[in-house]
Coordinates of C-alpha atoms in Angstrom, one line a residue:
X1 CA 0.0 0.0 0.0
X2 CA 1.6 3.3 -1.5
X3 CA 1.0 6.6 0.8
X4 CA -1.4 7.6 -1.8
X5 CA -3.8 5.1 -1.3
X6 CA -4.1 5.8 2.8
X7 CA -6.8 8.2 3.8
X8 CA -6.8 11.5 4.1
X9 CA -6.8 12.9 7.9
X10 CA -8.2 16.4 8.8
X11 CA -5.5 18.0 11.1
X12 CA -6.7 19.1 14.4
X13 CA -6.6 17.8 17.9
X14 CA -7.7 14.6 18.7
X15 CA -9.6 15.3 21.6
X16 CA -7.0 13.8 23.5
X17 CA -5.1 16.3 26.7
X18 CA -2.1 15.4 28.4
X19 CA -2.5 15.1 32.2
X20 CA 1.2 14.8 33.8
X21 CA 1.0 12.1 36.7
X22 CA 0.9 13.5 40.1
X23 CA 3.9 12.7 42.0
X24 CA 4.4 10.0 44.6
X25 CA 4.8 10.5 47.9
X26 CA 8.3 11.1 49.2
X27 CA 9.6 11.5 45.6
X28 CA 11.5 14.6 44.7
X29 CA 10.6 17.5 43.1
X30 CA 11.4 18.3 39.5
X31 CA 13.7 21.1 40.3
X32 CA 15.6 18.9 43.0
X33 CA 16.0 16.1 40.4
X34 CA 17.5 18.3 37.5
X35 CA 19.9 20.2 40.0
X36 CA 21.2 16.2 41.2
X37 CA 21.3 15.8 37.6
X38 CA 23.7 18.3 36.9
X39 CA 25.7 18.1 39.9
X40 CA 26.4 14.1 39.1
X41 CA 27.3 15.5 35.4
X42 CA 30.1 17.6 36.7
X43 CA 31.5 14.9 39.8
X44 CA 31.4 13.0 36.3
X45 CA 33.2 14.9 34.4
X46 CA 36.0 15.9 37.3
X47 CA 36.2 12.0 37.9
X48 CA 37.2 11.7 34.1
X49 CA 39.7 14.2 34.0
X50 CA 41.8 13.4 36.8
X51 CA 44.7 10.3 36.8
X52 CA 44.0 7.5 38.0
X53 CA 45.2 6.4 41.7
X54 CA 47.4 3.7 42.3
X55 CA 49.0 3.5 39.0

């Protein structure tokens, strides 16, 4: 079946809203979980730039 041979769709909304999921209890706020994010991005990036011990 070529493209030209499927239907044609109005465009438009489906009807269909996004509700985001409530959070669970205890669980950490978005803000709180993008700063971690970050900091674990630079202790990564320090961790790969310096020598390795022992060797």
């Amino acid at each position: 079946m070529t493209a030209s041979e499927l239907p044609r769709r109005a465009p438009g909304a489906s009807g269909r809203t996004y509700t985001p999921m409530e959070p669970q209890p205890g669980a950490p706020i978005r803000d709180l979980r993008l700063r971690a994010a970050d900091s674990w991005e630079k202790f990564m990036r320090r961790a790969e730039s310096r020598p390795e011990a022992g060797t």
